[in-house]
PDB file of C-alpha atoms in Angstrom:
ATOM      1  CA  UNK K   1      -1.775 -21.161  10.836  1.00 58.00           C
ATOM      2  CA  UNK K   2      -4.015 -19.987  13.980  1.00 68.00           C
ATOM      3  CA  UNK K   3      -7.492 -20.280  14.056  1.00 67.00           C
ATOM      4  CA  UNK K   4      -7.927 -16.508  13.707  1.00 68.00           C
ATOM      5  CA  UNK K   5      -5.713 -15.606  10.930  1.00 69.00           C
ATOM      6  CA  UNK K   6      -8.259 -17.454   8.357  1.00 66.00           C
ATOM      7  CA  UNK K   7     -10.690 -15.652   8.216  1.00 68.00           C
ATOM      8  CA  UNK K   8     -10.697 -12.141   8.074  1.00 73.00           C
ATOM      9  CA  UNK K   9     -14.428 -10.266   9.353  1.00 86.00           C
ATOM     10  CA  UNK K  10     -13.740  -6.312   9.887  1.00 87.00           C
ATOM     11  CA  UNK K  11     -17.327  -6.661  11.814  1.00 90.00           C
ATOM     12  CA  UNK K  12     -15.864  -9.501  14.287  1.00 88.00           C
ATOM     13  CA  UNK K  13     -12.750  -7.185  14.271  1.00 87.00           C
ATOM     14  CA  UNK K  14     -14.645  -3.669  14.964  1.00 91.00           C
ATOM     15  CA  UNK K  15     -16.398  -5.614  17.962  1.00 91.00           C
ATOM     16  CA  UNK K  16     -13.499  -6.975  19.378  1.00 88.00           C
ATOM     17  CA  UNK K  17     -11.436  -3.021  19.203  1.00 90.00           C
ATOM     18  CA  UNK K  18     -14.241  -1.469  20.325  1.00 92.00           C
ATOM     19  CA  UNK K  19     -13.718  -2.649  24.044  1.00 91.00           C
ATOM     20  CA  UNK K  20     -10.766  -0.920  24.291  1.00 91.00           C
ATOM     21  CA  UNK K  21     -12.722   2.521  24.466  1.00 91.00           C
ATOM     22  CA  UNK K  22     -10.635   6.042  24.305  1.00 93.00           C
ATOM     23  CA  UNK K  23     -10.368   9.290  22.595  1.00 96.00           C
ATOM     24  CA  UNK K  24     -12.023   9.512  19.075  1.00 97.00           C
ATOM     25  CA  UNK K  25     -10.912  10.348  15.422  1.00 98.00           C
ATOM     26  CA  UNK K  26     -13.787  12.188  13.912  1.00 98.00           C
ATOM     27  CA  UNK K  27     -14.319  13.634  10.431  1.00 98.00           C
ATOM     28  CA  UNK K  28     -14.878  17.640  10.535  1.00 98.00           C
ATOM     29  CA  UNK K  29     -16.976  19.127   7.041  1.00 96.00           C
ATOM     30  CA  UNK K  30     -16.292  22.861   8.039  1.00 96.00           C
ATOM     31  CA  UNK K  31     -14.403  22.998   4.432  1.00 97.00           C
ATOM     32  CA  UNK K  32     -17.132  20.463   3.001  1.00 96.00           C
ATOM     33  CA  UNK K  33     -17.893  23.880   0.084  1.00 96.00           C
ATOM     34  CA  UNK K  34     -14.462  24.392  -0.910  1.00 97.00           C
ATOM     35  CA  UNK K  35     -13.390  20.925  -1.202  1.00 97.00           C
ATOM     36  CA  UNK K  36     -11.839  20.052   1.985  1.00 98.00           C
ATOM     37  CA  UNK K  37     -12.029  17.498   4.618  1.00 98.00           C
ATOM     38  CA  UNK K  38     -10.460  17.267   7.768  1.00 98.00           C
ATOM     39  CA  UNK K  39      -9.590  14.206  10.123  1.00 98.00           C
ATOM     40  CA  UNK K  40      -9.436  14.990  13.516  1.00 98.00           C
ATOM     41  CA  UNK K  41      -7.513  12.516  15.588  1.00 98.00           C
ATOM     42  CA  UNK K  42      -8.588  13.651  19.948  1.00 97.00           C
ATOM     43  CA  UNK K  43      -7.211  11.557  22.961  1.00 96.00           C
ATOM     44  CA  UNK K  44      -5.959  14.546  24.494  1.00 93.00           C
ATOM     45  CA  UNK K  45      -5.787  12.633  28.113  1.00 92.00           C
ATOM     46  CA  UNK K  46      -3.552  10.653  26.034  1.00 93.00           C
ATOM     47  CA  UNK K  47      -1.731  12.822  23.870  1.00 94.00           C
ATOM     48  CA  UNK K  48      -3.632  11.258  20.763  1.00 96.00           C
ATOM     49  CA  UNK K  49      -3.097   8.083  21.355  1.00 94.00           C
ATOM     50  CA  UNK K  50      -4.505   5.545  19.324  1.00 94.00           C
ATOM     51  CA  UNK K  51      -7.410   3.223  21.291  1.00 94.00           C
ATOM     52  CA  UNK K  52      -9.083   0.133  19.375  1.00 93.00           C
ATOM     53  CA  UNK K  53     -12.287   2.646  19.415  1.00 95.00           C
ATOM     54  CA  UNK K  54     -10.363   4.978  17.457  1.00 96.00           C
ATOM     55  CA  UNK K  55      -9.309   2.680  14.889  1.00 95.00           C
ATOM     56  CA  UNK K  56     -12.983   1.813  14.111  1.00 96.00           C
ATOM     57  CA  UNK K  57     -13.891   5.732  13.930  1.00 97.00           C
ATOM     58  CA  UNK K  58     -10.934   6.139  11.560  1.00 97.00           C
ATOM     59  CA  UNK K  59     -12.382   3.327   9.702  1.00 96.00           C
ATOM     60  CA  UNK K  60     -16.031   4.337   9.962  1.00 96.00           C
ATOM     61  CA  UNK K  61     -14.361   8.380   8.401  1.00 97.00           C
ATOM     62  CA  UNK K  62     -12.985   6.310   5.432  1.00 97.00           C
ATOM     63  CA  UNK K  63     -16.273   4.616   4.435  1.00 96.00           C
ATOM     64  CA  UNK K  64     -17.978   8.309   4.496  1.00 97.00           C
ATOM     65  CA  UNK K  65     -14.862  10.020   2.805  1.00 97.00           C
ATOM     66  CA  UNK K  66     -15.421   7.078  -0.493  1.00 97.00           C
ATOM     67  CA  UNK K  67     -18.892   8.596  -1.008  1.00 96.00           C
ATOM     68  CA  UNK K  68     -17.927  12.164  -1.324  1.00 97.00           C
ATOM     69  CA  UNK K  69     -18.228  12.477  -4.914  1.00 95.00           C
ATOM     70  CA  UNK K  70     -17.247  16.221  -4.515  1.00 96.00           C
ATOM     71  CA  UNK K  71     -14.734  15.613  -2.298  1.00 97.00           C
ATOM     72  CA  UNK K  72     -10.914  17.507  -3.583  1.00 98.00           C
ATOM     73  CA  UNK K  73      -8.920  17.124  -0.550  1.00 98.00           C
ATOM     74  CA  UNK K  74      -8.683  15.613   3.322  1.00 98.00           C
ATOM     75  CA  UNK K  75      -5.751  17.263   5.743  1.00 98.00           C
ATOM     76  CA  UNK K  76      -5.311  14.985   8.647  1.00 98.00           C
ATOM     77  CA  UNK K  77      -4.074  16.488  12.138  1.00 97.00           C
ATOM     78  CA  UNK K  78      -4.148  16.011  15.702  1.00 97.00           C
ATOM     79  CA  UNK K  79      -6.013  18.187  17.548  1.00 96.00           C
ATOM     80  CA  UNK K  80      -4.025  19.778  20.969  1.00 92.00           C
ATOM     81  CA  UNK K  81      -0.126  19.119  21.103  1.00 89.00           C
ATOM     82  CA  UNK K  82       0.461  16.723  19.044  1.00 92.00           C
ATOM     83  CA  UNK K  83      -0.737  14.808  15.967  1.00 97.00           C
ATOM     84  CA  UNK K  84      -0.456  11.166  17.630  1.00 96.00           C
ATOM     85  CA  UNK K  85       2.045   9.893  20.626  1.00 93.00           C
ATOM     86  CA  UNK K  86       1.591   6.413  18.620  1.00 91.00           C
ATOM     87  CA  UNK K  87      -0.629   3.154  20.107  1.00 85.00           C
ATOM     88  CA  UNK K  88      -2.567   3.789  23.465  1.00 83.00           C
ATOM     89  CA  UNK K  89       0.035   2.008  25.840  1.00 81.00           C
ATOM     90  CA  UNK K  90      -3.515   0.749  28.375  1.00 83.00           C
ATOM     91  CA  UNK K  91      -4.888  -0.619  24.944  1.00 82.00           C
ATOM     92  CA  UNK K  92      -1.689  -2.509  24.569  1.00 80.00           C
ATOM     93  CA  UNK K  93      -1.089  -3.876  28.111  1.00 84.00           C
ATOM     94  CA  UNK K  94      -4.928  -5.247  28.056  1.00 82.00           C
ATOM     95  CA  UNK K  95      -4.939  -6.108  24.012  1.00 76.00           C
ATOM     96  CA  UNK K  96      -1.316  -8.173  24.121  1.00 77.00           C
ATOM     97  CA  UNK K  97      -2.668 -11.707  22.603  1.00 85.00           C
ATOM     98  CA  UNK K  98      -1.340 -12.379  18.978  1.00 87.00           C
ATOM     99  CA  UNK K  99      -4.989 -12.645  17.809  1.00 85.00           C
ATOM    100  CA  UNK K 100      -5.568  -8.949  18.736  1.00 85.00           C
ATOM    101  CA  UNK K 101      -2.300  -7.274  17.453  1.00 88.00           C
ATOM    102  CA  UNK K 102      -3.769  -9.733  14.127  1.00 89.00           C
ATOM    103  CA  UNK K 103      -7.046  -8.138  14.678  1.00 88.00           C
ATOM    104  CA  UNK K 104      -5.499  -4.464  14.741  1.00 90.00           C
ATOM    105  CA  UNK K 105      -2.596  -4.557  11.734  1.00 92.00           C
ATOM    106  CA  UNK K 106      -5.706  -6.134   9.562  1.00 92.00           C
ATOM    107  CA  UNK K 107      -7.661  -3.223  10.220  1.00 93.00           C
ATOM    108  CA  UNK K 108      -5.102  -0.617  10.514  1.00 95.00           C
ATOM    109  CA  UNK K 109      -3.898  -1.263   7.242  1.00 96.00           C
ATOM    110  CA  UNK K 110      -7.436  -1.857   5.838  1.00 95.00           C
ATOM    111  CA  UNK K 111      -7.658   1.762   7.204  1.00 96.00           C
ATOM    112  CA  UNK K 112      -4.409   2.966   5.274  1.00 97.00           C
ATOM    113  CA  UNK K 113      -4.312   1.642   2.369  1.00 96.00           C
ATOM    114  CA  UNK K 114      -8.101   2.776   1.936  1.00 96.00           C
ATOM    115  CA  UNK K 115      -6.572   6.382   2.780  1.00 98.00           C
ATOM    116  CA  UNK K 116      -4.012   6.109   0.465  1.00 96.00           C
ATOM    117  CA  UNK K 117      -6.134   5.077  -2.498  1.00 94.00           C
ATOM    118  CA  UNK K 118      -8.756   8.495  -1.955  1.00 97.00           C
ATOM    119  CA  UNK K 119      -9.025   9.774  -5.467  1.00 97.00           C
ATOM    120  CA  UNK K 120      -8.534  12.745  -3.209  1.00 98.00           C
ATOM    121  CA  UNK K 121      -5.154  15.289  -2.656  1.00 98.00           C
ATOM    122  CA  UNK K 122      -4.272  13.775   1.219  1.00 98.00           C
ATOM    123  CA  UNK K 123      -2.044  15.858   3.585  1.00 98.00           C
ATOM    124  CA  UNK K 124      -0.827  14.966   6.889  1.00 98.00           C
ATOM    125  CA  UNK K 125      -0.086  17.764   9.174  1.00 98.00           C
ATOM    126  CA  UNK K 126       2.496  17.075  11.799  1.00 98.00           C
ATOM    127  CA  UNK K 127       3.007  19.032  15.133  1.00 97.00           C
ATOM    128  CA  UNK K 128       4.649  18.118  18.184  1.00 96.00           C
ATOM    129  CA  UNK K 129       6.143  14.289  19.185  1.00 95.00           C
ATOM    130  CA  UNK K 130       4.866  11.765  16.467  1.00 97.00           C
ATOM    131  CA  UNK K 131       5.942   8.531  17.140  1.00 97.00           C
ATOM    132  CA  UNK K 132       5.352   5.025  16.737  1.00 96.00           C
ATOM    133  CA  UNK K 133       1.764   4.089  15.084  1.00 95.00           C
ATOM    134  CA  UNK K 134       1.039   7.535  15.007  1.00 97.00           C
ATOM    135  CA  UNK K 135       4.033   7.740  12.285  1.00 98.00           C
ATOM    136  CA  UNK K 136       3.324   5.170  10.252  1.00 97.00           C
ATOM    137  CA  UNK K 137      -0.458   6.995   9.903  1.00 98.00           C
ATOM    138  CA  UNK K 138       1.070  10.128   9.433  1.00 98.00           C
ATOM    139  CA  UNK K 139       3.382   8.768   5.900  1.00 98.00           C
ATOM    140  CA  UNK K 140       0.072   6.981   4.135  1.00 98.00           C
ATOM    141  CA  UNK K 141      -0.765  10.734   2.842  1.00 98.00           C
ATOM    142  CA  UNK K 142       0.204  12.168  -0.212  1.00 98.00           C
ATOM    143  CA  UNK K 143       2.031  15.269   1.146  1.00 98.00           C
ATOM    144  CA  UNK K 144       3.382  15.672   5.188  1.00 98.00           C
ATOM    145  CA  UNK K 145       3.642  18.762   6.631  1.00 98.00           C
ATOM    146  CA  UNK K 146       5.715  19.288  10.041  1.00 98.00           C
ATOM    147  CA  UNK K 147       5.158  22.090  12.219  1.00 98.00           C
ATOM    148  CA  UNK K 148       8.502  23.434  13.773  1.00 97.00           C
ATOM    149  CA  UNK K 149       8.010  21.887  16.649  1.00 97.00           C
ATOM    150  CA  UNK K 150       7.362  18.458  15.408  1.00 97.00           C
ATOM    151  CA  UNK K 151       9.472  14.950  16.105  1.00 97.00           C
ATOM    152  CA  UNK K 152       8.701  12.282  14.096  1.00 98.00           C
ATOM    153  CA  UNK K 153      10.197   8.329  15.355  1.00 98.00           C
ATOM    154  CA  UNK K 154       9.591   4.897  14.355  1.00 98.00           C
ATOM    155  CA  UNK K 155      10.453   3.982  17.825  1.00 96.00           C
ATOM    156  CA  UNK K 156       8.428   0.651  17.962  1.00 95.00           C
ATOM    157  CA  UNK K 157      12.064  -1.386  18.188  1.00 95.00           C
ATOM    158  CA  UNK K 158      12.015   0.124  21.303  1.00 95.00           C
ATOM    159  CA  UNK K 159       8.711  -2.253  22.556  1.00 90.00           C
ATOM    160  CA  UNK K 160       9.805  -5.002  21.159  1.00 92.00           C
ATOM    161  CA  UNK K 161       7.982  -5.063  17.756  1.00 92.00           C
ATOM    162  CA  UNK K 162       7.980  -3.967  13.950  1.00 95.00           C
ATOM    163  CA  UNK K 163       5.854  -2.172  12.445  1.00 96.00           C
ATOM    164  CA  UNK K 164       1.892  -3.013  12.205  1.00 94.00           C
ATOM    165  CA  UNK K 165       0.212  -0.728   9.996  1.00 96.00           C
ATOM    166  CA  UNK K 166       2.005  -1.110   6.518  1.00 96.00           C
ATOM    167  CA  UNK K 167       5.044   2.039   7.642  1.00 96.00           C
ATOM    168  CA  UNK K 168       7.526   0.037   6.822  1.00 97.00           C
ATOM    169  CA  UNK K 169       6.053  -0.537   3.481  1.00 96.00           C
ATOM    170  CA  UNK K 170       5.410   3.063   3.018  1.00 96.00           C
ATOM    171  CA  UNK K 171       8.422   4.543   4.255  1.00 97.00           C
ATOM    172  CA  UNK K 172      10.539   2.649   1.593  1.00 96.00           C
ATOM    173  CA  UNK K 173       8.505   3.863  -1.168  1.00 94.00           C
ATOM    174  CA  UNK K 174       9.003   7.377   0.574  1.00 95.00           C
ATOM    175  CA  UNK K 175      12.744   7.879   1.302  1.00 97.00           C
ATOM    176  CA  UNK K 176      14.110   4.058  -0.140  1.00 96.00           C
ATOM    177  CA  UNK K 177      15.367   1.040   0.907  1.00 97.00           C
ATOM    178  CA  UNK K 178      18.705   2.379   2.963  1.00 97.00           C
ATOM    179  CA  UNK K 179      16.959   5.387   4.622  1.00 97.00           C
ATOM    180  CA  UNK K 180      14.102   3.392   6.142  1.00 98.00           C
ATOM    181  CA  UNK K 181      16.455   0.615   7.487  1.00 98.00           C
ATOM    182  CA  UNK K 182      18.132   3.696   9.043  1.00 97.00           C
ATOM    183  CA  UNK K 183      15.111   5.249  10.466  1.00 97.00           C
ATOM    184  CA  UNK K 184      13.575   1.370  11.800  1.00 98.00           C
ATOM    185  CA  UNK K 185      16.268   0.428  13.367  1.00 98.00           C
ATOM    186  CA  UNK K 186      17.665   3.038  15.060  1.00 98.00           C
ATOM    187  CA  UNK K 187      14.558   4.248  16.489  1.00 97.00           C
ATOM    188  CA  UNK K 188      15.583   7.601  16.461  1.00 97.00           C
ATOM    189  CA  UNK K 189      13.061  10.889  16.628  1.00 98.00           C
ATOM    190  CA  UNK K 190      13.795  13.151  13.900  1.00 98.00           C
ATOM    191  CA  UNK K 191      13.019  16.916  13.764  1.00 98.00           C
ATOM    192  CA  UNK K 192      11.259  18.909  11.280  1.00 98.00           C
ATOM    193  CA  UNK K 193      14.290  19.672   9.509  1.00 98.00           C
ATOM    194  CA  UNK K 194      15.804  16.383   9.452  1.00 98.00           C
ATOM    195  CA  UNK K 195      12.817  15.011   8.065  1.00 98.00           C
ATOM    196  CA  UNK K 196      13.177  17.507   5.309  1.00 98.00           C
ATOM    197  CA  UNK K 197      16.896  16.701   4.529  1.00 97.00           C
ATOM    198  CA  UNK K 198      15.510  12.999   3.968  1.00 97.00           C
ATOM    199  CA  UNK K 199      12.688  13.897   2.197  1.00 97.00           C
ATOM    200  CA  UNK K 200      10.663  12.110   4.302  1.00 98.00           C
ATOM    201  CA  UNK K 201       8.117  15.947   5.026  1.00 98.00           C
ATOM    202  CA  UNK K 202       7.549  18.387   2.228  1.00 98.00           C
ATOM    203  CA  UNK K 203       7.432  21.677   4.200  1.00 98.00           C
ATOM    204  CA  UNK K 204       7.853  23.044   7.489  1.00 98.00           C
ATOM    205  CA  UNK K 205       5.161  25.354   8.811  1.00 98.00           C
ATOM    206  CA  UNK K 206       4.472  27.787  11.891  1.00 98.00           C
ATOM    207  CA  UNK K 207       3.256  25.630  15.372  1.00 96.00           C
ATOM    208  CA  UNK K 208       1.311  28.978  15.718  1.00 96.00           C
ATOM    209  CA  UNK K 209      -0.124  29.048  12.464  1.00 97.00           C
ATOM    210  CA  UNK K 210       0.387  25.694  11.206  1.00 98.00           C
ATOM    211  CA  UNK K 211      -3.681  24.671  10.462  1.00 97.00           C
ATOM    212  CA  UNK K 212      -3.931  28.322   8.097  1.00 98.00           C
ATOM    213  CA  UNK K 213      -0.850  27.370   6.374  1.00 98.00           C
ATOM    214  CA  UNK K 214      -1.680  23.960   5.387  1.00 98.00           C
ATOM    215  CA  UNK K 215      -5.147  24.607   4.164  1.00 98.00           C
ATOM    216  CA  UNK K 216      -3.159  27.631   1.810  1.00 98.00           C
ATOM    217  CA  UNK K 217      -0.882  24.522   1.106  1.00 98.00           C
ATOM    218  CA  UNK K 218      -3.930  22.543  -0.081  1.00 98.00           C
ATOM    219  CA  UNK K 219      -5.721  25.178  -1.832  1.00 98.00           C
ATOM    220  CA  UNK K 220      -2.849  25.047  -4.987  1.00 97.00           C
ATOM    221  CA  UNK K 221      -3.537  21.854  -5.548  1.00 97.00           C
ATOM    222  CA  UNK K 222      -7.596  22.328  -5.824  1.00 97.00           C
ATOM    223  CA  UNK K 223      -8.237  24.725  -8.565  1.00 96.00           C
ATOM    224  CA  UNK K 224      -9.316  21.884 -10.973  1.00 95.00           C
ATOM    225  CA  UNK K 225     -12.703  20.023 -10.691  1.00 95.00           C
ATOM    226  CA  UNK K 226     -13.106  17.441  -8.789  1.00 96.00           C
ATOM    227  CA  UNK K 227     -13.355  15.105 -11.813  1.00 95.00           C
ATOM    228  CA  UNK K 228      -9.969  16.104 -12.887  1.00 96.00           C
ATOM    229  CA  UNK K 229      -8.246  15.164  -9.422  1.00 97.00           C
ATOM    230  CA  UNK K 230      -9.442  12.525  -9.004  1.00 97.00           C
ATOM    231  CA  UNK K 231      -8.722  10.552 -12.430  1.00 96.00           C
ATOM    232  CA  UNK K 232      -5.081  12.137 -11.779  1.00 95.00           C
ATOM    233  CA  UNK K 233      -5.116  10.197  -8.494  1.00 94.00           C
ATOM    234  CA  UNK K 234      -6.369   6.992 -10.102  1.00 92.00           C
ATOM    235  CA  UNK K 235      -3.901   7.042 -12.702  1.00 92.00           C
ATOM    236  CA  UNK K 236      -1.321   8.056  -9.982  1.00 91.00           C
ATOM    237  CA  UNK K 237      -1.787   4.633  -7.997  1.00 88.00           C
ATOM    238  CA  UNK K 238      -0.987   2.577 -10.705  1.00 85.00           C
ATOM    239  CA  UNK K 239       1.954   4.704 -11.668  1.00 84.00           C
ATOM    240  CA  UNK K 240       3.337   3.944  -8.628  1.00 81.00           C
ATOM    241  CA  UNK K 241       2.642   0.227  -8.763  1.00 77.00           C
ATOM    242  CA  UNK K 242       5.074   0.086 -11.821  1.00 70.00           C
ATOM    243  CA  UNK K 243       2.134  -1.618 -13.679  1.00 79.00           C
ATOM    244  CA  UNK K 244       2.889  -0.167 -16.345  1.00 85.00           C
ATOM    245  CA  UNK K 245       1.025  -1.146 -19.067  1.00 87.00           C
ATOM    246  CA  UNK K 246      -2.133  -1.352 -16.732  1.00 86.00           C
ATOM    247  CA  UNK K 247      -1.464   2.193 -16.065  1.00 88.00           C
ATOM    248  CA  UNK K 248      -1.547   3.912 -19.793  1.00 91.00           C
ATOM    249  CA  UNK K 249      -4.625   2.096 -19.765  1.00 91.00           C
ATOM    250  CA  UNK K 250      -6.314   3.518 -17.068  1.00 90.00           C
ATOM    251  CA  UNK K 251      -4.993   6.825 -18.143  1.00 92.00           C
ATOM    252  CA  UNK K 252      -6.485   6.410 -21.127  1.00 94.00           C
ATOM    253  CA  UNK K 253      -9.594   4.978 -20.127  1.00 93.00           C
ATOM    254  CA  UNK K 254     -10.350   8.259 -17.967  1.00 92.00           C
ATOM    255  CA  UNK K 255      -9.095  10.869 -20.723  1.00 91.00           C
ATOM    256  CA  UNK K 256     -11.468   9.398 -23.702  1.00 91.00           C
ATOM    257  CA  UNK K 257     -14.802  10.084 -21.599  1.00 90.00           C
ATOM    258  CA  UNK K 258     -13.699  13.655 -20.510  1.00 91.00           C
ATOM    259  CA  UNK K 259     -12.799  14.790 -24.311  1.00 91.00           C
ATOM    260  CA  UNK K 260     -15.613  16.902 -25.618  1.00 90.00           C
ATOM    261  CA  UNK K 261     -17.404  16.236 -22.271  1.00 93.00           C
ATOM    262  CA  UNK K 262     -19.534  19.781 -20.730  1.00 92.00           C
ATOM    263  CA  UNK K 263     -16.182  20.318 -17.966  1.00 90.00           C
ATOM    264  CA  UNK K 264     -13.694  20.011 -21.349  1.00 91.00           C
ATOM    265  CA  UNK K 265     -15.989  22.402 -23.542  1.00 90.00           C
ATOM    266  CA  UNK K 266     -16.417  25.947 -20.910  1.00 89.00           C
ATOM    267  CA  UNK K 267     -12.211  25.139 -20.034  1.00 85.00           C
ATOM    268  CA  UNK K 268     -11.991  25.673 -24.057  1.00 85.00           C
ATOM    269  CA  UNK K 269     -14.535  28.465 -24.018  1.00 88.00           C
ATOM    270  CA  UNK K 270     -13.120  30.691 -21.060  1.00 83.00           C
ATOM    271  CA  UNK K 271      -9.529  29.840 -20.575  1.00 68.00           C
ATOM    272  CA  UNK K 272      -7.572  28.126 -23.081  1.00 67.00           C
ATOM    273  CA  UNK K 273      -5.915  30.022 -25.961  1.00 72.00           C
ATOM    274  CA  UNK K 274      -2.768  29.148 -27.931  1.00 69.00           C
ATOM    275  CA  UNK K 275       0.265  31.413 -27.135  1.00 67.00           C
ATOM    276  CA  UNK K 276       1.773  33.440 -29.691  1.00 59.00           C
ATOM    277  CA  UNK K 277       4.803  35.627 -30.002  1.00 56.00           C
TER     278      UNK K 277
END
């Protein structure tokens, strides 16, 4: 085993990417009241292209996004043309040593899987060519939305490598085993209605009015309190983990608290009544 791959220290890591300087990914808090976060991912120069600076914003977004104990939701979207052309191709000419592409996957799917365990609702939003890295990102959410101009490719075949971010891993879970092989190997850049027909995207929205229709698209799933989405999420994870046992656990061990609790007593007061004919 190489030196490097022993021990893993996000702080030597952050250093190291943080040479490789570039664009940004920030965290926007214009929705902050009604629940809703937004990741911005900007390289325009590089049609939002992923630097080793960015990956330590993204990361540095996450760690605020875990405190947000009223957090509901976080949409994540590209800002100009596109949501993300995939890894910065100057990053990768001057980052090509094994120990940095170990240095990257560790924190890119530090970064991911992070993201995908948010007790929050996650959306991706999806608009113009989305390829490579930038699709893997762009699957870790719970829902995807592609504008109608959007292509989405796992082209990295075409460089000479797999995957490094966990979108292999992912994309099975998404669309199965037969589908992803499909999609990996051929390398081929899907439109928004192919990646409907393989259920890879949920909806297809306006290019011209694609940010308005995905924070609608978020709103529907936000009418609970916070509390309530985000012990659905938790019990969610381990649903998917096909753990079971561990998972009527969990769901248990969130329900007992909340029965009788302040939140369950005004629902009973104000909304709920039993139906009768």
């Amino acid at each position: 085993m190489a030196e490097f791959i022993k021990d893993v220290d996000f702080g030597v890591m952050e250093s190291n990417l943080l040479k490789y300087d570039g664009g940004e990914i920030f965290l926007s808090k214009e929705y902050f009241e009604e629940g809703i976060a937004i990741i911005y991912l900007n390289h325009p120069r590089k049609r939002n292209a992923i630097s080793g600076k960015m990956m330590v914003d993204f990361r540095r977004c996450l760690n605020e996004l875990e405190e947000w104990k009223e957090g509901k939701s976080v949409l994540l979207c590209g800002l100009g043309s596109n949501f993300c052309s995939g890894g910065d191709l100057d990053f990768a000419r001057s980052a090509g040593t094994p120990k940095e592409g170990y240095y990257m996957s560790c924190i890119m799917q530090d970064i991911l899987k992070r993201f995908r365990g948010l007790p929050l609702i996650t959306v991706s939003l999806l608009h113009g060519p989305t390829l490579g890295g930038g699709a893997e990102i762009s699957i870790f959410s719970d829902y995807i939305l592609v504008a109608d101009n959007a292509q989405i490719g796992f082209v990295q075949g075409n460089m000479g490598l797999i995957t490094a971010f966990g979108g292999t891993t992912r994309l099975v879970q998404l669309i199965g085993e037969r589908k992803a092989m499909e999609m990996l190997l051929t390398s081929k850049v899907y439109s928004a209605e192919e990646c409907i027909s393989i259920s890879l995207a949920d909806k297809i929205v306006n290019t011209s009015s694609k940010m308005e229709e995905a924070l609608n698209f978020i709103k529907q799933f936000i009418v609970h309190d916070c509390t309530i989405i985000h012990n659905y999420k938790r019990v969610l994870a381990f649903g998917l983990s096909n753990n079971f046992e561990k998972s009527l656990d969990v769901e248990r061990d969130l329900f007992y608290p909340t029965w009788g609790s302040e939140l369950n007593r005004n629902a009973l007061a104000k909304h709920i009544r039993h139906i009768t004919k």
